Amino acid sequence: MDYQFREIEQKWQKYWADNQSFKAEANSDKPKYYVLDMFPYPSGAGLHVGHPLGYIASDIFSRYKRLKGYNVLHPMGYDSFGLPAEQYAIQTGQHPAVTTETNINTYRRQLDQIGFSFDWSREVRTSDPAYYKWTQWIFMQLFNSWYNLETDKAEPISTLIHKFNEAGSADVKAAKDEDTRTFLPTDWATFSEEEKQVELLKYRLTYLKESTVNWCPALGTVLANDEVKDGFSERGGFPVEQKKMMQWSMRITAYADRLLQGLDTIDWPEPMKEMQRNWIGKSVGASVKFKILTPTLSEGEGASNYGYETADPLLWEILKTNARVNRGNQTDAEDALWQELRNSKTGHKVRRQHPIGTYIADFICLNKRLIIEVDGGYHLENQENDKARTDALNQLGFEVIRFTNEEVLSNLKTVVTQIKLELDSRPDAKSTASNSLSFGEGQGEAYIEVFTTRVDTIFGVSYLVLAPEHEWVAELTTPEQKADIENYILQTKKKSELDRMADAKTVSGAFTGTYVVNPVSGERVQLWIADYVLAGYGTGAVMGVPSGDQRDWLFATHFNLPIIQILDAQKDIDVQADPTKEGKYINSGFINGMEYKEAVAFLNQWLEDQGVGKAKVNFRQRDAIFGRQRYWGEPIPVYFKNGLPYLLKEEELPLVLPEIDKYLPTETGEPPLGRAEDWKYEDRYEYELSTMPGWAGSSWYWYRYMDAQNNSEFASKEAVDYWKDVDLYIGGSEHATGHLLYSRFWNKFLKDLGFVQEEEPFKKLINQGMIQGRSNFVYRVVDEEGRGTNTLVSAGLRKDYKTIALHVDVNIVENDVLDIEKFKAWRDEFANAEFILENGKYICGVEVEKMSKSKFNVVNPDVLIAQYGADTLRMYEMFLGPLEQSKPWNTNGIEGVFKFLRKFWRLFHNEAWEFTVSDAEPTKAELKALHKIIKKVQDDVERFSFNTSVSSFMIAVNELTDLKCNKKAILQDLVVVLAPYAPHICEELWSLLGNKDLSTAQYPVFNPNYLVEDEFAYPISINGKMKMNLNLSLTLEAKEAEEAVLANEQVQGFLNGAAPKKIIFVKGKIVNIVV
RNA sequence: GCUGAAGUGGUGGAACUGGUAGACACGCAGGACUUAAAAUCCUGUGCCCUCAACAGGCGUGCGGGUUCGAUUCCCGCCUUCAGUACCA
């Protein structure tokens, strides 16, 4: 019989399903191999021809590995929570679960007919309660954990509570919120239950916090940063605004360093790793504090309302913030002393980190007008600063006493006694404080902190810049500059609404009128605002070093600010900046003469000693917002008591999505879950109404496949210990900073708690390229008035006419030739169209675009399978080009692959299409052809070069056809080698050859002896130009070969009497004669 | 701008470690079979000069270099695609 692909494919697809041919064994003596595809979101449109590309590659690989004796796990499932089903539900009222089910059925049908070797007994669906029970369970583990920076891993929250009980919070090194409190074990004991929970929430790996979120009013939900593109939602393109909300977040930043380091241990494409590195955005540098010089106030201004709040009113907000940060960053000495002074232990009320004038006092007793300062070492600069400070504070009517860190730590008792004596001996002041405040210009302690990666250039600072959105801008603007600054801020806001990218190169900014002091040089520099500084990165403030940074150089040049050379190696800084790190420092105070490395180390140390900065690592990545105000997602297993979140009990999982009447927010603006009736925990407490984001379910699904039916664990320990990790993961590069990053994060977390074994989940990753659409066009002739006529002109002749291009359905075009009859039937308006042909054909124009319905360039795999069969489709998709390369889909050429399969089928059949094979001994040539392909396919598959093996199959079949080979000994092995690519035809032939179950066959063993040759047709080249071939024995060594070559008449002819200077002979490769 | 990948016939692409550039396939041209078409089979097909050649020249984005020999290695430039961005 001729090659009847329809019957063959249906027959074997049924056989595989009935026999569960591809079920992975739970335990096996064979080595394990885990091949994973990124599971699809089942959209209503079904699969187009681009979707299966990666699945075909992974299927070939899985089938190949099975033949090579591996116990292969190759599962498939559905990422079935998501926005489109919910949008559809809003429009039609149909429950998303129903839509999802329908779509999954379409996907399953389409996948089945391509003949994939998935183990469907392990299918997962993220929207199935039996699945999301475990997504919720992982959420609970995260809630119950904190990140210990000392052990560098996540630990149960109980170990944190233990630390609080034993030693308080001072020594805890954790990834946490900024506003945690410092307390003693005795304080912890006195905290109420609510206070404890509030404090613990600041440490948990998933936590509730007021954050600025990307709120999309049109979608009624919060979006992650990677779901927002240029201020619009990725899905739908609706405007997105910033809004403050209480939100669940995941403390992924705790893992930033490990996520970065892990990249060096995995076999992923370099661009993927690079994208993750950029996303995490680690910068090593320093933070430096620049003191703010108080702007001069006009008379009469000032703040009498501040009462005992003794701070300079203008700087009050800033000082308050600084003070709060300082309280969280107490030195050991300050902390020790505070424990002795607090709660009026001395008999006097003492405050710490209290703003006073333009300073922050370490400790202060307002009633006694006494300030107690604890300092670092005795640097000369320090003493000078301290003196200035003391003088200023004295002027405000305060006495200052100072102790060093050392004194406090080694002699705490004496220090405390001294303070007590001083306090007791002083008269009460009875608040007259603020009257004596002066607002003259003076050296203050209010500061702006900047982050820099080039701390070595700090002596070259000629100005400071704040982001226009920086919260202190208003405070720091002098009355004279107020108009300028407000105007600039207004422009910035307008600009961000328009296209900010467009004028990225224009320099703009405004001077605040305020000056700050460079801590290393004491120089006074101007404080500006400019929109090139981003509020969201670092501290929202940068230092400007025009000689070393081109952007700063442009800014300084534009606003006529000084440009200071700082390295002797800097060149042409009057023309542009020179960011070199070479040479020795000049104009740089105490680092003059140093080189880069030395200067950085010295400065970091110096800044820290002075308390005005320190080495710092900054990350671009922020914690991941975890809540979505949507219906179709996993409910968060949390309820609220007295406004605080509590977890459900484990045995109460899953918390199932409740039914609601409409899939919209409530009238009061609550998420859709607010509509659920009688939905309360223990009938009393409110559940969390947000659901989890799309990436929750996909961040651990590969573990569920290991043990998909387990009801008591997310996967059994035995299963996880056996399968461990994914050996090969194939999917699109669009998931680089979403799914792939979150999955690595959850995996590391699960490993820390001992639930899984591997630090990294996906050992090897391959990105299949995007399949683009290839649109075809017809050209309608337009008359003088620009109206379309009824005449269409072929692409090659269109330049002679005035035309407009129209998309035409690619399915009625073959090899760019339009099927005119089908075209006339396609649209009524074309029924009577006339055609101007070239060479009797209508040739269509071509353009590469995104594959989409509106462009009529969608090719449905169903159509191709009906016409050519699944085996042809599989091989053709591979034949198209390298897997990782993006390319337009083009059905031209699928015939060639189909012809190949028929030719292959033909090898097993005689002229009358009867199955006939011979038992004769194979010849040397036949064995050579076979073993060449055995080796080639093996090499190609191992390096994921599937397109080249398809070519090689064609060569092998062409060779065997030429040899008229129908010998069973050859063909049987060939069937096994081809089986991963074209499984149906091979399974049929395998069974016709008298075997059973190709999936249990062995890949043939390559025998190099069959490829050994005695002779080789050496290319003979003269001066590197190939001239001719010459057959020589492969046993010949250089000398004999040279003689043989020179003796050849034809070679002599090419030499034409010239004497060879040199002869290069590479055995088995080439002979090159140099004349 | 930065980062990454890539530029090879009419087209998709091959050449894996510096050793015969263009495998394999599409398309195209010619032929066989056929009343005819489809299907199938055979032959040719990088470009230029040439009636033709088993004659010569040019050819892997461009310009240089290393080498007996470069699509492959090095330097500079151009173009395309992807990601990312006033990231301090």
Short mmCIF file of C-alpha atoms (C1' of nucleotides) in Angstrom, two decimals, chain A residues 271 274-275 452-453 504 531-532 534 537 542 551 620 815 879-880 885 899 936 947 954 958 1064 1072, chain B residues 3-4 12-16 19-21 23-28 40 68-69 83 85-88:
data_model
loop_
_atom_site.label_atom_id
_atom_site.label_comp_id
_atom_site.label_asym_id
_atom_site.label_seq_id
_atom_site.Cartn_x
_atom_site.Cartn_y
_atom_site.Cartn_z
CA PRO A 271 21.21 36.23 26.59
CA GLU A 274 22.27 38.43 30.86
CA MET A 275 18.62 39.48 31.03
CA THR A 452 27.66 56.02 43.50
CA THR A 453 29.62 53.29 41.73
CA ALA A 504 16.42 61.70 26.22
CA ASP A 531 14.64 64.31 35.45
CA TYR A 532 17.61 62.17 34.47
CA LEU A 534 15.06 58.47 38.90
CA TYR A 537 16.51 53.81 41.92
CA VAL A 542 23.20 61.41 42.63
CA ARG A 551 25.81 62.80 31.22
CA ARG A 620 17.66 47.34 40.91
CA ASN A 815 4.68 29.09 -3.19
CA PHE A 879 13.80 21.25 8.90
CA LEU A 880 12.91 24.96 8.88
CA GLN A 885 16.51 31.01 15.56
CA LYS A 899 8.26 13.25 -0.49
CA LYS A 936 25.09 11.87 12.68
CA ASN A 947 17.47 20.64 11.23
CA MET A 954 17.23 12.58 3.34
CA ASN A 958 18.63 8.83 -1.12
CA ILE A 1064 51.40 21.18 2.75
CA ASN A 1072 48.28 22.44 -0.88
"C1'" U B 3 24.09 44.09 26.28
"C1'" G B 4 23.39 39.73 23.37
"C1'" G B 12 15.00 28.20 3.91
"C1'" G B 13 19.57 26.86 5.23
"C1'" A B 14 24.64 23.39 5.53
"C1'" A B 15 29.95 23.56 6.28
"C1'" C B 16 30.73 20.93 14.33
"C1'" G B 19 41.48 22.45 5.27
"C1'" U B 20 37.07 20.86 -1.47
"C1'" A B 21 31.94 27.07 0.31
"C1'" A B 23 25.19 19.81 1.58
"C1'" C B 24 19.79 18.90 2.03
"C1'" A B 25 15.30 21.02 0.45
"C1'" C B 26 12.20 24.69 -2.02
"C1'" G B 27 11.85 27.36 -6.46
"C1'" C B 28 13.15 27.75 -11.49
"C1'" U B 40 6.17 10.39 -10.44
"C1'" C B 68 50.58 27.54 2.89
"C1'" G B 69 45.21 28.01 3.38
"C1'" G B 83 16.47 42.54 25.24
"C1'" A B 85 17.75 51.88 29.52
"C1'" C B 86 18.83 58.82 31.59
"C1'" C B 87 20.54 52.49 36.79
"C1'" A B 88 24.31 57.10 39.05
#
